Short mmCIF file of C-alpha atoms and ligand atoms in Angstrom, two decimals:
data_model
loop_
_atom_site.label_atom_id
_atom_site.label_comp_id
_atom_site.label_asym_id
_atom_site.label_seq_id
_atom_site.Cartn_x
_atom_site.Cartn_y
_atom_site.Cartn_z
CA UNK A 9 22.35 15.05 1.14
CA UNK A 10 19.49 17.05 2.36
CA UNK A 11 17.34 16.64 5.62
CA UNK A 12 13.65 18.02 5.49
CA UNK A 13 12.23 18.05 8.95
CA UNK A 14 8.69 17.12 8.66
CA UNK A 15 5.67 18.64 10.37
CA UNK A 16 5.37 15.97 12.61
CA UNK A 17 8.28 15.63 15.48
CA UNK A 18 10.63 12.42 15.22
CA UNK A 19 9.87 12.25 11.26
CA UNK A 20 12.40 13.61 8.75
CA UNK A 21 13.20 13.02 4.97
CA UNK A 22 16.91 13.19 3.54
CA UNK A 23 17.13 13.10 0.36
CA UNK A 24 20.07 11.71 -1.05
CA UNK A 25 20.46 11.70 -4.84
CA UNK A 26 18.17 12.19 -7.77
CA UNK A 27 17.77 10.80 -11.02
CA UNK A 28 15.66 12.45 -13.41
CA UNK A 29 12.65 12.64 -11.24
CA UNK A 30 13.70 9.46 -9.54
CA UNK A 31 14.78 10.18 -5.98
CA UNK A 32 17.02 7.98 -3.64
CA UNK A 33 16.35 8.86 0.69
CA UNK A 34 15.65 7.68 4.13
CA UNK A 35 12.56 8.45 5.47
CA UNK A 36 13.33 8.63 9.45
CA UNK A 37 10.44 7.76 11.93
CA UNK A 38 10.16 6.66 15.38
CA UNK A 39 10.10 3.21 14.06
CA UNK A 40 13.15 3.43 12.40
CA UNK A 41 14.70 4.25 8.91
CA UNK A 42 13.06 3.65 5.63
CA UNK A 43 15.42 3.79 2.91
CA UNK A 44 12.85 5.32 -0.34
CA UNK A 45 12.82 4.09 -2.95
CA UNK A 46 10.50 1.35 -0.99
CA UNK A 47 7.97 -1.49 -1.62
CA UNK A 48 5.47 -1.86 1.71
CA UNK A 49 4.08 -5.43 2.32
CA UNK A 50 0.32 -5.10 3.09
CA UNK A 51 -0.44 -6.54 6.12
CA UNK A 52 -4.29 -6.01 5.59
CA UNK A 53 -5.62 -7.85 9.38
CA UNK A 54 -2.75 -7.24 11.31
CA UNK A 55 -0.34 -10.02 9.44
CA UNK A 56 1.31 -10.43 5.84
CA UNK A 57 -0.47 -13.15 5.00
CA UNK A 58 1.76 -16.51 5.87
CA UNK A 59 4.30 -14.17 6.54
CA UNK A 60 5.80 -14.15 10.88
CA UNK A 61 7.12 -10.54 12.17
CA UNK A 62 10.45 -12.47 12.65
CA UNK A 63 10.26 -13.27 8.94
CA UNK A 64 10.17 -10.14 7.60
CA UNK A 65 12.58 -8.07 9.33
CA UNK A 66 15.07 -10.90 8.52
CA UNK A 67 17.47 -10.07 5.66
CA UNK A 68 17.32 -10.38 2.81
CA UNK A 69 13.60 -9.48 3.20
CA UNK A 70 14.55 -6.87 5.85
CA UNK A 71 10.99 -5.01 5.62
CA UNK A 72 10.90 -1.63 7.32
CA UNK A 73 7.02 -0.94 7.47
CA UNK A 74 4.32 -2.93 6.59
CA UNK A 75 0.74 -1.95 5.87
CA UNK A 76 -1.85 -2.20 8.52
CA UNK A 77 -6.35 -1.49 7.04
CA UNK A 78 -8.01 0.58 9.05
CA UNK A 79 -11.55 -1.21 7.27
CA UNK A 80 -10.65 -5.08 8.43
CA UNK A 81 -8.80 -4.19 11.89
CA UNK A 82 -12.07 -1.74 12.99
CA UNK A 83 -14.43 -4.25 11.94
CA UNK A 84 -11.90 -7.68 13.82
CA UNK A 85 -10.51 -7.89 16.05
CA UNK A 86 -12.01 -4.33 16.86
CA UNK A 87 -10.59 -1.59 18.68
CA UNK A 88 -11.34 -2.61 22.48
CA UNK A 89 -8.47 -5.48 21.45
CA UNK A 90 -6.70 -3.49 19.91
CA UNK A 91 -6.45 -0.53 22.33
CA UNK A 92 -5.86 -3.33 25.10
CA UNK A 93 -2.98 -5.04 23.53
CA UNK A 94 -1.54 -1.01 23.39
CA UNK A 95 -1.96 -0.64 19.59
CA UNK A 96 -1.04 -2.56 16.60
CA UNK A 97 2.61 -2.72 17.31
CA UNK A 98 2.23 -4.93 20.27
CA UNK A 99 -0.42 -6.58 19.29
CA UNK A 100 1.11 -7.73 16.05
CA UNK A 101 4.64 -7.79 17.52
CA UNK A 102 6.02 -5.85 14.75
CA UNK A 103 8.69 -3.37 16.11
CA UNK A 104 9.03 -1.23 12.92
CA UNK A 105 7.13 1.05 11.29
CA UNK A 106 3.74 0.84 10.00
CA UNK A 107 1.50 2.95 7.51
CA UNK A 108 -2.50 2.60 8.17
CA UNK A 109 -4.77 3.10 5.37
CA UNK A 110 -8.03 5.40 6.40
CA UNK A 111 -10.83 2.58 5.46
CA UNK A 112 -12.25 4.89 2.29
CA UNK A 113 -11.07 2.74 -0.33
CA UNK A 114 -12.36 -0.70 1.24
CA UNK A 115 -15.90 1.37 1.97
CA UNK A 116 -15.81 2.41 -1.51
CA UNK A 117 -14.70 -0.54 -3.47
CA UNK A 118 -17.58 -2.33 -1.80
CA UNK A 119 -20.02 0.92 -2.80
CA UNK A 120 -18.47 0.42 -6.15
CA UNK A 121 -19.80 -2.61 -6.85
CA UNK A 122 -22.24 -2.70 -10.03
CA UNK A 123 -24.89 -4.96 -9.92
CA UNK A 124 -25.35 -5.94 -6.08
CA UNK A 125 -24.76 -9.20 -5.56
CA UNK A 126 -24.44 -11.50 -1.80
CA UNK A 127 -20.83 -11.81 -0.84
CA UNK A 128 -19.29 -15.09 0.55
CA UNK A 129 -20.94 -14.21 4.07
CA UNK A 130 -24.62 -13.99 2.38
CA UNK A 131 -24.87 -9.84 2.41
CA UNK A 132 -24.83 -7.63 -0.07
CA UNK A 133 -22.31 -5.25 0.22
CA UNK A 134 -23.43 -1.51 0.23
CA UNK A 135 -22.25 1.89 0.79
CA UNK A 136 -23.97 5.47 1.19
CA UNK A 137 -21.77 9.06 1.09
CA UNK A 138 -22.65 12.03 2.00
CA UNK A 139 -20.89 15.13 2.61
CA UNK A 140 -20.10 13.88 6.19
CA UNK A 141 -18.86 10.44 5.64
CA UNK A 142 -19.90 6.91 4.20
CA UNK A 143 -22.39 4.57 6.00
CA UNK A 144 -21.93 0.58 4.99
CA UNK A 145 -22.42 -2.77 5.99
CA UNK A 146 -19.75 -4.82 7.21
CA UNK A 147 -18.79 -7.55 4.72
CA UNK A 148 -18.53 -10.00 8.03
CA UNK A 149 -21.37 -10.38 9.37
CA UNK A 150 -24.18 -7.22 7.45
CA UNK A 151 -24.30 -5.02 10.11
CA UNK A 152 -23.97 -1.20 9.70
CA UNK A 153 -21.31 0.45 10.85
CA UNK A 154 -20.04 4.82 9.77
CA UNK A 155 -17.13 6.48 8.73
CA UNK A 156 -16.19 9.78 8.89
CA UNK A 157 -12.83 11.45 8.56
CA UNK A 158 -12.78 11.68 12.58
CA UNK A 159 -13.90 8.04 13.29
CA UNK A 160 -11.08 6.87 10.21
CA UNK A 161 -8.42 9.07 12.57
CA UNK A 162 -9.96 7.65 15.81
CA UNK A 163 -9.27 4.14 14.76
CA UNK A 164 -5.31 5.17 13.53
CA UNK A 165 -5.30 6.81 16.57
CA UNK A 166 -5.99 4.04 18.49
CA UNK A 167 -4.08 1.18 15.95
CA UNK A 168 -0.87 3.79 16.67
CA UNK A 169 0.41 3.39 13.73
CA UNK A 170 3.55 5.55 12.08
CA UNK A 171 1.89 6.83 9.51
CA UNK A 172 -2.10 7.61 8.94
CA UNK A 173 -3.50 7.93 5.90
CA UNK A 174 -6.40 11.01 5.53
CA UNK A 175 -10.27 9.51 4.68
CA UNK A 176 -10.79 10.53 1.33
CA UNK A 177 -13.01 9.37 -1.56
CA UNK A 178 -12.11 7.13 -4.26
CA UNK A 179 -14.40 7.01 -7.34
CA UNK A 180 -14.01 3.96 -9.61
CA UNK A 181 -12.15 4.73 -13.09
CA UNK A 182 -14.89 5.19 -15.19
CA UNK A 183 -16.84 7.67 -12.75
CA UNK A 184 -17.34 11.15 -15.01
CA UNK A 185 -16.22 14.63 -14.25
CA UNK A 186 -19.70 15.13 -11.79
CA UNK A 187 -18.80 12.74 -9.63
CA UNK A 188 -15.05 13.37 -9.45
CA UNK A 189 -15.84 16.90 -8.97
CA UNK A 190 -18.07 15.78 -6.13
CA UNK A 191 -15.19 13.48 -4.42
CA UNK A 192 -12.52 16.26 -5.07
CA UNK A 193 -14.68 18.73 -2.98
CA UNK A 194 -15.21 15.84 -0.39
CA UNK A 195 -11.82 14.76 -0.32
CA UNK A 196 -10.16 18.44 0.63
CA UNK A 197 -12.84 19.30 3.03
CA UNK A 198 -12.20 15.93 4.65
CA UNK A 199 -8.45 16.35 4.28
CA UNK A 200 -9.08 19.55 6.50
CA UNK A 201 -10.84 17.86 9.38
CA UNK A 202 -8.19 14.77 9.39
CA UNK A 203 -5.57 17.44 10.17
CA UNK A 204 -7.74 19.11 13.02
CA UNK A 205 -8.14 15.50 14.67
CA UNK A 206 -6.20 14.11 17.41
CA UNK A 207 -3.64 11.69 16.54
CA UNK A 208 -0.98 9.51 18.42
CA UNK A 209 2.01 10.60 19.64
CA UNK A 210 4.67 10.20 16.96
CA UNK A 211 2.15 10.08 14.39
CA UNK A 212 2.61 11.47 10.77
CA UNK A 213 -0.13 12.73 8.39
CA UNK A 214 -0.28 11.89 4.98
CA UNK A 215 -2.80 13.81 2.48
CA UNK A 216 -4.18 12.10 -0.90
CA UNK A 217 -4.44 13.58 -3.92
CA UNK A 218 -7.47 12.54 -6.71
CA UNK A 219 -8.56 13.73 -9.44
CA UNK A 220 -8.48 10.44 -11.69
CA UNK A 221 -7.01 10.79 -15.13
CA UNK A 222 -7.26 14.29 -15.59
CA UNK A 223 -4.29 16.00 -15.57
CA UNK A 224 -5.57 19.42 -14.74
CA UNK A 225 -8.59 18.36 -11.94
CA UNK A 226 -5.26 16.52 -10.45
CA UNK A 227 -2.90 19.70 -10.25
CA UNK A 228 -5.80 21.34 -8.77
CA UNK A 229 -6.61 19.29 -6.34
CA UNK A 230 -2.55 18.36 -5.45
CA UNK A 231 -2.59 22.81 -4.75
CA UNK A 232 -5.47 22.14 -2.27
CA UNK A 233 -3.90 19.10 -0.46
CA UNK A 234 -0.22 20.52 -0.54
CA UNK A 235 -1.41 23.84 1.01
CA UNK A 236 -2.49 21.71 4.24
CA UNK A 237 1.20 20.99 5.42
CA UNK A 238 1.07 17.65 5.58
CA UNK A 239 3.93 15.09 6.20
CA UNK A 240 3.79 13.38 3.00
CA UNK A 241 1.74 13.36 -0.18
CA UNK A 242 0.19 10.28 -2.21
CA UNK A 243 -1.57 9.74 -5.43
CA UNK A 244 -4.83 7.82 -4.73
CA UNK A 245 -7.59 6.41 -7.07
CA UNK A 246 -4.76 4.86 -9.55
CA UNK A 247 -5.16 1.08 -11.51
CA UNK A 248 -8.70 1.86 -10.55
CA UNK A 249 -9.59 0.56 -14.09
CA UNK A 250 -8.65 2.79 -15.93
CA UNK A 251 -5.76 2.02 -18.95
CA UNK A 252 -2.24 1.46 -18.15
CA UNK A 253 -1.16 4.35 -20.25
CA UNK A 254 -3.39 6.67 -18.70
CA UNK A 255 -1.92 5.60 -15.11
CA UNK A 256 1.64 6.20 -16.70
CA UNK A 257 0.89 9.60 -18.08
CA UNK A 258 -0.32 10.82 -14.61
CA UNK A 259 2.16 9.15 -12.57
CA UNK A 260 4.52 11.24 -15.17
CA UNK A 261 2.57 14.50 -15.14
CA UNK A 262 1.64 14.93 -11.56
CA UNK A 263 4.09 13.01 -9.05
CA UNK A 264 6.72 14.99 -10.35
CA UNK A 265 4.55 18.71 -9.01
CA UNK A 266 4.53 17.08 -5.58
CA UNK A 267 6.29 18.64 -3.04
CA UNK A 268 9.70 17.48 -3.57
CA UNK A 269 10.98 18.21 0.30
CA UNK A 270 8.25 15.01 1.46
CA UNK A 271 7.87 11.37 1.22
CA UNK A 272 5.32 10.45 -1.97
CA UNK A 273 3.05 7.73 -2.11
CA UNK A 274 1.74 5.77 -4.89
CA UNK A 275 -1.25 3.90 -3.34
CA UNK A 276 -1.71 -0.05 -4.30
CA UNK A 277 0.39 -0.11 -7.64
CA UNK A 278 1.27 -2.35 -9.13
CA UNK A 279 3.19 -4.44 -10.61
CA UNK A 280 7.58 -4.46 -10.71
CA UNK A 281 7.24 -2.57 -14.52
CA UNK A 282 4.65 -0.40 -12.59
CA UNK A 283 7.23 0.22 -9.58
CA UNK A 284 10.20 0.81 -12.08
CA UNK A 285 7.97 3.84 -14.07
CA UNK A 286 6.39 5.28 -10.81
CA UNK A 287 10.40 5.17 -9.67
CA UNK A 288 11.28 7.14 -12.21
CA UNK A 289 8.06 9.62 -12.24
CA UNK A 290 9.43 10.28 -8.65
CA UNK A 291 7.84 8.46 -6.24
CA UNK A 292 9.02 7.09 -3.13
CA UNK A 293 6.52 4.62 -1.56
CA UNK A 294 4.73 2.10 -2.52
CA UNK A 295 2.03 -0.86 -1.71
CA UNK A 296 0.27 -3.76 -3.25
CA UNK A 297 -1.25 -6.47 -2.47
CA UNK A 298 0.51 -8.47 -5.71
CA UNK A 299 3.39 -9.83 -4.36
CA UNK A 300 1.86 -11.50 -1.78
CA UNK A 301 -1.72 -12.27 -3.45
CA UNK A 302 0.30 -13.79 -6.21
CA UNK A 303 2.11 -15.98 -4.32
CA UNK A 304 -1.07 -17.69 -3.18
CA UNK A 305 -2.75 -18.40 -6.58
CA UNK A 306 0.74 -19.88 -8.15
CA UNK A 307 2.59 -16.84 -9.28
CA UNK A 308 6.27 -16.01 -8.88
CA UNK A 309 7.93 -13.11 -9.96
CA UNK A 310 11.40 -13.65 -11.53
CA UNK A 311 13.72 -10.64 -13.60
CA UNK A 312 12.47 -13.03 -16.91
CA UNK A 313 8.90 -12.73 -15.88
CA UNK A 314 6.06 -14.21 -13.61
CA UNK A 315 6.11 -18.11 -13.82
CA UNK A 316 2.78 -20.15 -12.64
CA UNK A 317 4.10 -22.88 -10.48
CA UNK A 318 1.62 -25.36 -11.21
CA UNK A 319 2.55 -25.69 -15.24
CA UNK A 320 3.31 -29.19 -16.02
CA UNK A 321 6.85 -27.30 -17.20
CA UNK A 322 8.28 -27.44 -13.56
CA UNK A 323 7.13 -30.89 -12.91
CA UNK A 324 11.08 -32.09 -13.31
CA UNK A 325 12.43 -29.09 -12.81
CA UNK A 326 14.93 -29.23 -9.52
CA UNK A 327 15.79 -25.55 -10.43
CA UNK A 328 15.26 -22.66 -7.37
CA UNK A 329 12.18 -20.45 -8.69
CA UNK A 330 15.29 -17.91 -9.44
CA UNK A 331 19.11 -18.75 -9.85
CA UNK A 332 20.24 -15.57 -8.06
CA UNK A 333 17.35 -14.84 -5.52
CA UNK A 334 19.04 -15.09 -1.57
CA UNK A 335 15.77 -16.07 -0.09
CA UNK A 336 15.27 -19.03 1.76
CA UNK A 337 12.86 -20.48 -0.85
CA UNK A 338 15.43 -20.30 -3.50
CA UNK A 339 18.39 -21.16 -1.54
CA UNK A 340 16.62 -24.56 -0.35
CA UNK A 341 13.43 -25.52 -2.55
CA UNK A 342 13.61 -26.09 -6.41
CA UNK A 343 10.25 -25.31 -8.43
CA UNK A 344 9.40 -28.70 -8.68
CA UNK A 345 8.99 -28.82 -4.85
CA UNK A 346 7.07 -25.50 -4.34
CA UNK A 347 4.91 -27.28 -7.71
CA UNK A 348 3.95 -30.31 -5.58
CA UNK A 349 3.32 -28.28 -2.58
CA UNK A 350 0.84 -26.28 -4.36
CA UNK A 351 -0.92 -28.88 -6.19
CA UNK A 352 -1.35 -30.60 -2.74
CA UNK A 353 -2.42 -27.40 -1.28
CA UNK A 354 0.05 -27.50 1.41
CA UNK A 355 0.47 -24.77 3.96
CA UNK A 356 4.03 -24.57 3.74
CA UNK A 357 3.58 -23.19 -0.27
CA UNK A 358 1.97 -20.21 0.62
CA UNK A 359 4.62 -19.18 3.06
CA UNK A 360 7.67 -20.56 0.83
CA UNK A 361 5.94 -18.35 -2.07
CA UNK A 362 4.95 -15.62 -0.41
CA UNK A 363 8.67 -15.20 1.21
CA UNK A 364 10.14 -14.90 -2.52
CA UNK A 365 7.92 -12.84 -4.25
CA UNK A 366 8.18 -10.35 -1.25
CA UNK A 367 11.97 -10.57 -1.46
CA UNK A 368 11.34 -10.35 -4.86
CA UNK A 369 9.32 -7.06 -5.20
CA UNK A 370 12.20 -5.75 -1.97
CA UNK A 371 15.18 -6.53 -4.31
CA UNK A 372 13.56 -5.33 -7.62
CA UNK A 373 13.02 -1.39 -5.90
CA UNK A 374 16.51 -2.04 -3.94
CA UNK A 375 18.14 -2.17 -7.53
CA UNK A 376 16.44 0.98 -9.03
CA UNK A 377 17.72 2.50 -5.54
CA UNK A 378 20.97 1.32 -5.87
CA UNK A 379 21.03 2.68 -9.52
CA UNK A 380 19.83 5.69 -8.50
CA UNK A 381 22.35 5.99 -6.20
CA UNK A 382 25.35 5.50 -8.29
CA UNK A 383 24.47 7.39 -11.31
CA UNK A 384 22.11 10.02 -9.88
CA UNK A 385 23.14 13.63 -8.77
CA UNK A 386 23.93 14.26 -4.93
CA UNK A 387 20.66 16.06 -3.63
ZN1 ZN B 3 13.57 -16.34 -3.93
#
């Protein structure tokens, strides 16, 4: 076992065995302890979707941070709510610990759109970047709104969360070298003014590394970002569209030259096989909105793959959605309830769902951890 006081006071990482590059620890924040390997339920407006506070922290769920988007929570409730409800904690009732995301990648998945097109609302989505920050129109209502790497650690400031995410740039997958070069540049000198900002008391400061799928543009730009101290490293601009392979041969190239003393991050990946390689390429952390997006449209996650709830297969089928799975869904519900549910669009299937594939996703990293654990080295 090995404690690594991070920058920030009240935030340590102890390492506790490795595996190959897979590592086994407890992150420690003023929220409480995260044991890493861990899966982080995205709780994109201030709620896992369907999900209560009281829900999660129960075991076997028993989540120890949840997500929290800069993006939606800036643009509603806004920050006057926020900031009078005393940050995101109270206002969402969530005790534990929470990692906010800096708003880039919703401002530039909406920039990244290719042939402009009117959204639900009736807008068309837009972005502009410069060297300063991005200017876009909200995707609620059109109106134009800025971000800069101060504003982005403004609104964490003010959300409070445990963890803030610097305000980089993303470029899609299939952007060439110009424009990564571009958004490398952007992303260090904007990694550099996130660090000068004020931030909340207790509040750790993750950097992001880019780079895309080159291997050596990413080792240069993981140098720049791992010379600015920060608490904790992660791997942005991954299952951007580009290939599966060329995610794995990154993830197994680079995570392993982050620094190995702090927390890493693999940002909105991916799927359990996706978890399970990361694991192993040494990550710690991870989010994605799959487990509980899934959920809604029919999909459950079992160990013998993802089932679609409304086949005709489970029509009879009295079965739990899996045999050995302690949550509540499986111990009471069969799949031919959670079917009928579905097909009558009841409320109650998106929370059933939801509640297994996040216990799901919780118990498939717990495993690795586990495994890690008993056949890995002491660190
Ligand atoms: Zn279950």
């Amino acid at each position: 076992m090995t404690v690594h006081a991070l920058p920030t006071p009240g935030f340590s990482f102890e390492l506790l065995a490795t595996l190959g590059h897979a590592r086994a620890g407890i992150l420690h924040t003023p929220h409480g302890d995260i044991e890493t390997p861990v899966f982080m339920p995205v709780g994109t407006a201030g709620t896992v979707k369907a999900m209560t506070a009281g829900e999660l922290r129960a075991p076997p769920l028993d989540a120890r941070i949840i997500l929290g988007n800069t993006y939606h929570l800036y643009l509603r409730p806004g920050l006057e709510v926020i900031e009078a409800a005393g940050g995101l904690h109270r206002f969402a009732a969530w005790d534990r610990a929470i990692l906010t995301d800096s708003g880039g990648f919703q401002v530039f998945s909406l920039a990244a759109i290719d042939e402009p097109r009117k959204n639900a609302a009736g807008f068309t989505p837009a972005a502009e970047v410069d060297d300063d920050g991005v200017t876009f129109r909200s995707h609620i209502d059109g109106s134009k709104h800025r971000l800069t790497p101060e504003v982005s650690m403004t609104i964490q400031r003010v959300l409070g969360s445990d963890i803030a995410m610097c305000f980089d740039q993303c470029p899609p997958g299939d952007a060439d070298a110009r424009v990564h070069e571009l958004a490398l540049a952007r992303t260090t000198a904007w990694a550099r003014r996130c660090r000068a900002a004020p931030r909340a008391a207790g509040q750790a400061l993750f950097g992001i590394v880019q780079g895309g799928i080159d291997t050596p543009r990413r080792m240069r730009h993981l140098a720049e970002i791992a010379a600015l101290d920060f608490d904790g490293h992660a791997l942005g601009g991954l299952a951007v569209g580009e290939g599966l392979a060329d995610t794995y041969r990154i993830l197994d190239e680079v995570a392993p030259a982050l620094p190995a003393e702090r927390p890493r991050y693999l940002m909105g990946v991916g799927t359990p096989q996706d978890l399970g390689h990361a694991i192993a390429a040494g990550l710690d952390m991870f989010d994605c909105v799959m487990p509980t997006r899934n959920a809604r449209n029919g999909y459950l996650f079992t160990r013998g793959g993802r089932i679609n709830i409304p086949n005709a297969a489970h029509r009879l089928d009295l079965g739990p959605v899996e045999a050995d799975c302690p949550c509540a869904t499986c111990r009471e519900h069969s799949r031919a309830y959670l079917r009928h549910l579905y097909l009558a669009k009841e409320i109650l299937y998106s929370r059933l769902a939801t509640l297994h594939n996040l216990t799901f996703y919780a118990r498939h990293v717990r495993a690795i951890r586990d495994d890690i654990l008993a056949r890995g080295k002491a660190a």
